[in-house]
Short mmCIF file of C-alpha atoms in Angstrom, two decimals:
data_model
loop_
_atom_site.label_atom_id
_atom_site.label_comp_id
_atom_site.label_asym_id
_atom_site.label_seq_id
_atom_site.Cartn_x
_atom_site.Cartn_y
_atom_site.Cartn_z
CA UNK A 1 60.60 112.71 44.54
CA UNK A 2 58.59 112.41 41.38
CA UNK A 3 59.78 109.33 39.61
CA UNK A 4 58.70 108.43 35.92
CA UNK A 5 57.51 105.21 34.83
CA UNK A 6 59.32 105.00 31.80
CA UNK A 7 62.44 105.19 34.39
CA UNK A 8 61.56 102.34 36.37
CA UNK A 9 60.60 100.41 33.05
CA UNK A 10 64.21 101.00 31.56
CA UNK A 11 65.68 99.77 35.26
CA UNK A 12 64.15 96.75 35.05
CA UNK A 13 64.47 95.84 31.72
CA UNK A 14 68.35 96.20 32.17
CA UNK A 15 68.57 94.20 35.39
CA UNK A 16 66.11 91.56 33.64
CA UNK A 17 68.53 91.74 30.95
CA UNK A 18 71.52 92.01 31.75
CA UNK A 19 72.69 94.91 29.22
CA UNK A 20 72.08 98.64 28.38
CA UNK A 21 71.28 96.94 25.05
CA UNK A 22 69.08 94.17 25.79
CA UNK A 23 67.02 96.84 27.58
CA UNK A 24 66.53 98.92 24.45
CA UNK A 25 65.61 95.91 22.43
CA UNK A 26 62.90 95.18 24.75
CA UNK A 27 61.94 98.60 24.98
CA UNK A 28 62.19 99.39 21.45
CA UNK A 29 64.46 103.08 22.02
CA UNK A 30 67.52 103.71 21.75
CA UNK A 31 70.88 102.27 23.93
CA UNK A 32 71.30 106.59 24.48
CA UNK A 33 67.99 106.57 25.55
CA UNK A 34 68.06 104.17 28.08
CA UNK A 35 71.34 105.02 29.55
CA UNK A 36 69.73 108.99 30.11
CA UNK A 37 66.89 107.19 32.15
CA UNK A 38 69.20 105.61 34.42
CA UNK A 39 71.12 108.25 34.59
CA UNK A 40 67.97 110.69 35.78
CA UNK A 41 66.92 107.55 38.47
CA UNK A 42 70.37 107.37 39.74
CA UNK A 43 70.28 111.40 40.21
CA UNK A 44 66.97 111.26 41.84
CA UNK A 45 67.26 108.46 44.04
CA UNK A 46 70.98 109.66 45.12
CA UNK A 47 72.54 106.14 44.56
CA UNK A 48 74.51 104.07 42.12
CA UNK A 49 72.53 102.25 40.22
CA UNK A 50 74.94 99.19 38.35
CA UNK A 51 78.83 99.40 38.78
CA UNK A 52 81.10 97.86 35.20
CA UNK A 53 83.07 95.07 36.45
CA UNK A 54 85.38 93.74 33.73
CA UNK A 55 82.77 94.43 30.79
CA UNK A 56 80.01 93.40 32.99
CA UNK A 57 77.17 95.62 34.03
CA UNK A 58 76.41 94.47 37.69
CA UNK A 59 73.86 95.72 39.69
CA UNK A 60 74.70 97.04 42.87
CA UNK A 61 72.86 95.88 46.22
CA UNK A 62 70.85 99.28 46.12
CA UNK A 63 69.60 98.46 42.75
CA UNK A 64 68.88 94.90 43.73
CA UNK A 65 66.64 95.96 46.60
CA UNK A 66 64.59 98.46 44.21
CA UNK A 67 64.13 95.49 41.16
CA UNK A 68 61.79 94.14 43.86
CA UNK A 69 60.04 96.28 44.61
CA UNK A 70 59.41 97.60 41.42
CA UNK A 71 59.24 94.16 39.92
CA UNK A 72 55.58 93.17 40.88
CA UNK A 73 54.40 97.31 39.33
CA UNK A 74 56.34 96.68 36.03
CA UNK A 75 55.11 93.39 35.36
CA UNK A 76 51.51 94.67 36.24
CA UNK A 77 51.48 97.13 33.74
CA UNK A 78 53.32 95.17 30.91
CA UNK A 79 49.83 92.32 31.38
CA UNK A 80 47.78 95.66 31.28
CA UNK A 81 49.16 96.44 28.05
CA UNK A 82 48.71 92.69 26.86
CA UNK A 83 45.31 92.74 27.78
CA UNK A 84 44.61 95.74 25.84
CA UNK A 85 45.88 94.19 22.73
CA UNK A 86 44.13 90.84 23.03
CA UNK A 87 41.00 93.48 23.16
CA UNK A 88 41.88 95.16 20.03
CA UNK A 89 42.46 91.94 17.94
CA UNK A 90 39.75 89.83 19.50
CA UNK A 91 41.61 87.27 21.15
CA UNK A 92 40.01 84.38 22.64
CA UNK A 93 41.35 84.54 26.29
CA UNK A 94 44.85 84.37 28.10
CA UNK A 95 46.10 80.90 29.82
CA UNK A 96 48.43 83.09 32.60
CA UNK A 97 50.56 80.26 34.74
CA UNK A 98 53.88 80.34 36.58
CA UNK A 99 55.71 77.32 38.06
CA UNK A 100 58.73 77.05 40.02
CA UNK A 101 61.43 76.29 37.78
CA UNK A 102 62.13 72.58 37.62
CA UNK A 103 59.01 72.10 35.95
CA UNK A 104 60.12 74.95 33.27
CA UNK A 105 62.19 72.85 31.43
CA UNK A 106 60.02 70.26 30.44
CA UNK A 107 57.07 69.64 32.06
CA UNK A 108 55.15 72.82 32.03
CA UNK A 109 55.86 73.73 28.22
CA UNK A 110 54.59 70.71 27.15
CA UNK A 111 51.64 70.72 28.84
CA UNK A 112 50.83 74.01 28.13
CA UNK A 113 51.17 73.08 24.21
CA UNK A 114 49.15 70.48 24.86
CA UNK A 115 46.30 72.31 25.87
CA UNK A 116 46.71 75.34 23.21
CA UNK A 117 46.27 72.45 20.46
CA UNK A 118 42.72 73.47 18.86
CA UNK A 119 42.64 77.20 20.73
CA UNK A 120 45.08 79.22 17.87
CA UNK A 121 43.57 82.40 19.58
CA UNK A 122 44.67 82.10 22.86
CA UNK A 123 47.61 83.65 24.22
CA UNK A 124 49.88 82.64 26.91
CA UNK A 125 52.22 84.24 29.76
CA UNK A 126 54.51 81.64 31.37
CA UNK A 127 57.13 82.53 34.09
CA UNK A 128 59.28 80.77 35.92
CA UNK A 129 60.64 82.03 39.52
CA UNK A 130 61.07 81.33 42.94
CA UNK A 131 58.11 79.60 44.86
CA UNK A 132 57.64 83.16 47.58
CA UNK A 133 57.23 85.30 44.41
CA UNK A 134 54.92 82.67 42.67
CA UNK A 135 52.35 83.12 45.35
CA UNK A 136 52.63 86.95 45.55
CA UNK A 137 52.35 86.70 41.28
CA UNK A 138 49.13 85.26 41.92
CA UNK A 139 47.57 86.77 44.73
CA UNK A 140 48.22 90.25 43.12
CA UNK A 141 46.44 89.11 39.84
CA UNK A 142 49.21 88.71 37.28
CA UNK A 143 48.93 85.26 37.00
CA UNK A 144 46.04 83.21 37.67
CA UNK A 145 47.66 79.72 38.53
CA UNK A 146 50.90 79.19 39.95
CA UNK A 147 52.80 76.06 40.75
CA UNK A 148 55.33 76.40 43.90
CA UNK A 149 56.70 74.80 46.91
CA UNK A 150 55.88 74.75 50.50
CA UNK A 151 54.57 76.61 52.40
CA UNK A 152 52.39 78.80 51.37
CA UNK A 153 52.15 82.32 52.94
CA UNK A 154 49.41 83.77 52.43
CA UNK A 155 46.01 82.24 53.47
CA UNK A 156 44.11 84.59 50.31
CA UNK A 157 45.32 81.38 48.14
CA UNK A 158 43.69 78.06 47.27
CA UNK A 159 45.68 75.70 47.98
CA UNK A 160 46.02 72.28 45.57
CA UNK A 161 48.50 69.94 47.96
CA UNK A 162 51.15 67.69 45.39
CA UNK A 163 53.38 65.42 46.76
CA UNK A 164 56.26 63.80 44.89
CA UNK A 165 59.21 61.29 45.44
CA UNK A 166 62.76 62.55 44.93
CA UNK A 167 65.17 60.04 43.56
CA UNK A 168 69.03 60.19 43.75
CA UNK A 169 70.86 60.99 40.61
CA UNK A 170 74.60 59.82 40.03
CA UNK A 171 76.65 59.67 37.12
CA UNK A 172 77.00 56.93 34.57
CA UNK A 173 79.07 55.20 35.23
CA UNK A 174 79.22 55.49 39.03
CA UNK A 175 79.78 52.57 41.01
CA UNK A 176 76.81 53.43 43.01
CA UNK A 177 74.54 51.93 40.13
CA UNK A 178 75.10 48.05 41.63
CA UNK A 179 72.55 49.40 44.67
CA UNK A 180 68.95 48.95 43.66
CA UNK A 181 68.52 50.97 46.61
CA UNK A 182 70.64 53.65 48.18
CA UNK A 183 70.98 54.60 51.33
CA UNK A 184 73.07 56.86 54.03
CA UNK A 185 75.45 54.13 54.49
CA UNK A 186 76.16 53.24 51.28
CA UNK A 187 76.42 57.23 50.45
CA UNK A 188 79.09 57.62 53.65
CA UNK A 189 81.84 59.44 52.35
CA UNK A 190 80.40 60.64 48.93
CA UNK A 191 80.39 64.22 47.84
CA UNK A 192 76.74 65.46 47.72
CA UNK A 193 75.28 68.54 45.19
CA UNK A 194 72.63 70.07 47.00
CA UNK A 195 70.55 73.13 47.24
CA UNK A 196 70.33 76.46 49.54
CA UNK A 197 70.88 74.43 53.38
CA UNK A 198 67.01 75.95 54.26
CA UNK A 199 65.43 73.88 50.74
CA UNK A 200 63.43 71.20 52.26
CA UNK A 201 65.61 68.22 50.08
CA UNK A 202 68.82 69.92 51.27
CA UNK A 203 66.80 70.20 55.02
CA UNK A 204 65.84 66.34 54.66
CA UNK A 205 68.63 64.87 53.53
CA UNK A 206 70.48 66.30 56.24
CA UNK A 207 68.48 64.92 58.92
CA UNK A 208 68.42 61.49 57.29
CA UNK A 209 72.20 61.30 57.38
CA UNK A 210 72.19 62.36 60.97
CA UNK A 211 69.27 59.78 62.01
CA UNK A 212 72.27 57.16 60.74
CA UNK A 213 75.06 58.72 62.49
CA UNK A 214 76.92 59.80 58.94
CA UNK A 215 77.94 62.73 58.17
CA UNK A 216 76.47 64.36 54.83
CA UNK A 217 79.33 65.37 52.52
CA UNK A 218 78.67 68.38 50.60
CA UNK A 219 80.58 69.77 47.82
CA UNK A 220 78.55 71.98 45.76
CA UNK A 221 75.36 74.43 46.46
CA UNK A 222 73.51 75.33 43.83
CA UNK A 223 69.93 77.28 43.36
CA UNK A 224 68.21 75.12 40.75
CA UNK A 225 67.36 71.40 40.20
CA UNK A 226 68.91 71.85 36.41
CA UNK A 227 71.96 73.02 38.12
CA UNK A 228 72.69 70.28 40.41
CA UNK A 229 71.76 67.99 37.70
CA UNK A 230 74.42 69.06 35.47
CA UNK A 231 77.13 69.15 38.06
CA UNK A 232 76.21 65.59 38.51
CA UNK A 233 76.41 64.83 34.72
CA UNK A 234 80.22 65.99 34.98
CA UNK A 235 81.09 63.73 37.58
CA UNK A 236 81.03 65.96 40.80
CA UNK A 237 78.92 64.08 42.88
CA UNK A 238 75.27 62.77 43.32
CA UNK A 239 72.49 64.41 44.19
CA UNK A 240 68.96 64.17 45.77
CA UNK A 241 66.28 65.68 42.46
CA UNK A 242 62.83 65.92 41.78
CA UNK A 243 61.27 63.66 38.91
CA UNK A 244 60.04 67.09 36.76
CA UNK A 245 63.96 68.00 36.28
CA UNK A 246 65.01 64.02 35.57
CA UNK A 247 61.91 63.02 33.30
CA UNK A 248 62.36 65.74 30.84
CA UNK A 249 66.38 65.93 30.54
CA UNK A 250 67.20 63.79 27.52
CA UNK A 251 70.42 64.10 26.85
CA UNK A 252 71.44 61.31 29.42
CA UNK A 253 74.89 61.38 31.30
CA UNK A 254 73.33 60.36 34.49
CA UNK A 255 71.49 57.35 36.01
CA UNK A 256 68.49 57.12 38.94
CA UNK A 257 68.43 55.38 41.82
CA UNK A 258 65.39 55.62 45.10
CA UNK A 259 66.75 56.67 48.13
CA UNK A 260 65.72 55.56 51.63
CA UNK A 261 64.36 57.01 53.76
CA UNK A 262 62.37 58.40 51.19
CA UNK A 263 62.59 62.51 51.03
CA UNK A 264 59.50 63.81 49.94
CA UNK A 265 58.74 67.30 48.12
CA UNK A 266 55.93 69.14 49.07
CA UNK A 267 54.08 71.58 46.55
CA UNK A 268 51.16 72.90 45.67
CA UNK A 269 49.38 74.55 42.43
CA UNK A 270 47.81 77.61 44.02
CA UNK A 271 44.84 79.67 42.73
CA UNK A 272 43.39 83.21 44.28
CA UNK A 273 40.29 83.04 46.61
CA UNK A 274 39.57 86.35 45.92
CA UNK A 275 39.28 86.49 41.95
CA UNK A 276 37.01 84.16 39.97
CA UNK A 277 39.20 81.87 37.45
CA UNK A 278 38.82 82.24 33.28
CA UNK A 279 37.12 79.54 31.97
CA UNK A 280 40.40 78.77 30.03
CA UNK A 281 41.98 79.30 33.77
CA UNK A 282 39.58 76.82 34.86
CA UNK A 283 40.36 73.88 32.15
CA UNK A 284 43.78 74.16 32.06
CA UNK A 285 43.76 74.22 35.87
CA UNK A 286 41.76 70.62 35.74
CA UNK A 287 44.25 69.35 33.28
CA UNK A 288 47.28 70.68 35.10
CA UNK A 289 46.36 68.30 38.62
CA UNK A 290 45.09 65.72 36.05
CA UNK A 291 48.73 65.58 35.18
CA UNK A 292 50.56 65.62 38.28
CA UNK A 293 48.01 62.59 39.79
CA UNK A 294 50.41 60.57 37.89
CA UNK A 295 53.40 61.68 39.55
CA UNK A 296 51.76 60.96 43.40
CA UNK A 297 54.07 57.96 44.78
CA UNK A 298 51.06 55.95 45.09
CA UNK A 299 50.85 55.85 41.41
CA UNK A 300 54.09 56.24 40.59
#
């Protein structure tokens, strides 16, 4: 099986997308075009590729399995293409980070335009993601820092240990706002937003409920902090978040409240041991734990 790039670029752009047309934009062909590259990987790989459902262009599990491993090769090639234009107009450097994405929304984008104040030649590749394909991001080379959560897998990374405090979010005008404090007992009987059951908050949370003899009461699951925060803003619960989702959401709706016992979340901003860092890798990197010292419990 001989399978062309430009196939495999016009897959993922689609799944990444969403559309037959979004993938052309990025692409810069025609919607024909990219449909007859599907249409030759489908033939040569002997599967369906995306099924229409109502409109929709959904990607079927084959398809799902492929975007990963493909994912890692596209993305390597489109920074190998970058790099060759910052070459050709003389840019200064590249700042290349990736964070998991509560920080995404806020924290990280700031920062980052913080630090590109005074460098107008530098140019920057940001991604959010999932903390597992963070770390293989930057072990592989296409980014040089990442920010994710424990653990980490793979023992070619250097590891920068962050701890934070999670506080419980509630809405409003919850009743739950007289408590200073709250704990399992006063939460006995509330409906709880969590994450995936095998997150560490989701993990914790359970175990402090059970420590008290109360059962946790979960209503929604959810995959991201930003989620679970806005299912708390419209009244479905409370929920247990990290302080990078609640310090940067300004549009209120919800109030803050410690929890005990305290859950903790565990990350880490993770560099390569086997690849030197930029020197614009290696300030922003300084600034970046610089930053998150402030957000240590011992200082916040």
């Amino acid at each position: 099986m001989h399978l062309r790039f430009r196939q495999l670029q016009a897959f993922h752009a689609t799944i990444e997308t969403g559309t037959v047309t979004g993938a052309a934009s990025i692409l810069g062909v025609s919607q024909p075009a990219i449909s007859n590259l599907l249409h030759q990987l489908e033939r040569q790989t002997r599967f369906k590729l995306f099924e229409r459902i109502k409109g929709r262009l959904i990607a079927t599990p084959e398809a799902n399995l492929l975007y990963q491993e493909i994912d890692t090769v596209v993305r390597g090639f489109d920074h190998v293409s970058q790099a060759v234009i910052d070459l050709q107009n003389k840019q200064a450097g590249q700042l290349q980070v990736a964070s998991q994405h509560s920080m995404s929304f806020g924290f990280m984008p700031k920062l980052i335009a913080r630090f590109a104040h005074g460098r107008p030649d530098m140019t920057i590749s940001f991604q959010s993601q999932y903390s597992a394909k963070i770390q293989e991001w930057v072990m592989s080379g296409l980014f040089e820092i990442g920010v994710c959560e424990i653990p980490v897998l793979h023992d070619t990374l250097e590891v920068h240990p962050i701890t934070v405090e999670t506080l419980i979010a509630m809405p409003e005008d919850s009743p739950l706002a007289q408590h200073q404090v709250l704990t399992p007992e006063l939460l006995d009987g509330v409906p709880f937003i969590v994450m995936g059951p095998d997150h560490m908050t989701h993990r914790r949370t359970r175990e402090a409920f059970h420590s008290a003899g109360i059962p946790l009461k979960t209503r929604v699951h959810s995959h991201l902090f930003k989620n679970l925060l806005s299912f708390v803003k419209e009244g479905m619960g409370v929920s247990i978040l990290d302080p990078f989702v609640l310090d940067f959401d300004f549009e209120g709706g919800f109030i803050t409240r410690p929890f005990r016992p305290t859950i903790m979340m565990e990350m880490a901003v993770i560099t390569s041991k086997t690849r030197p860092l930029s020197a614009i890798g290696q300030d922003f990197l300084s600034l970046l734990l610089s930053e998150l010292e402030t957000y240590s419990p011992s200082v916040r």
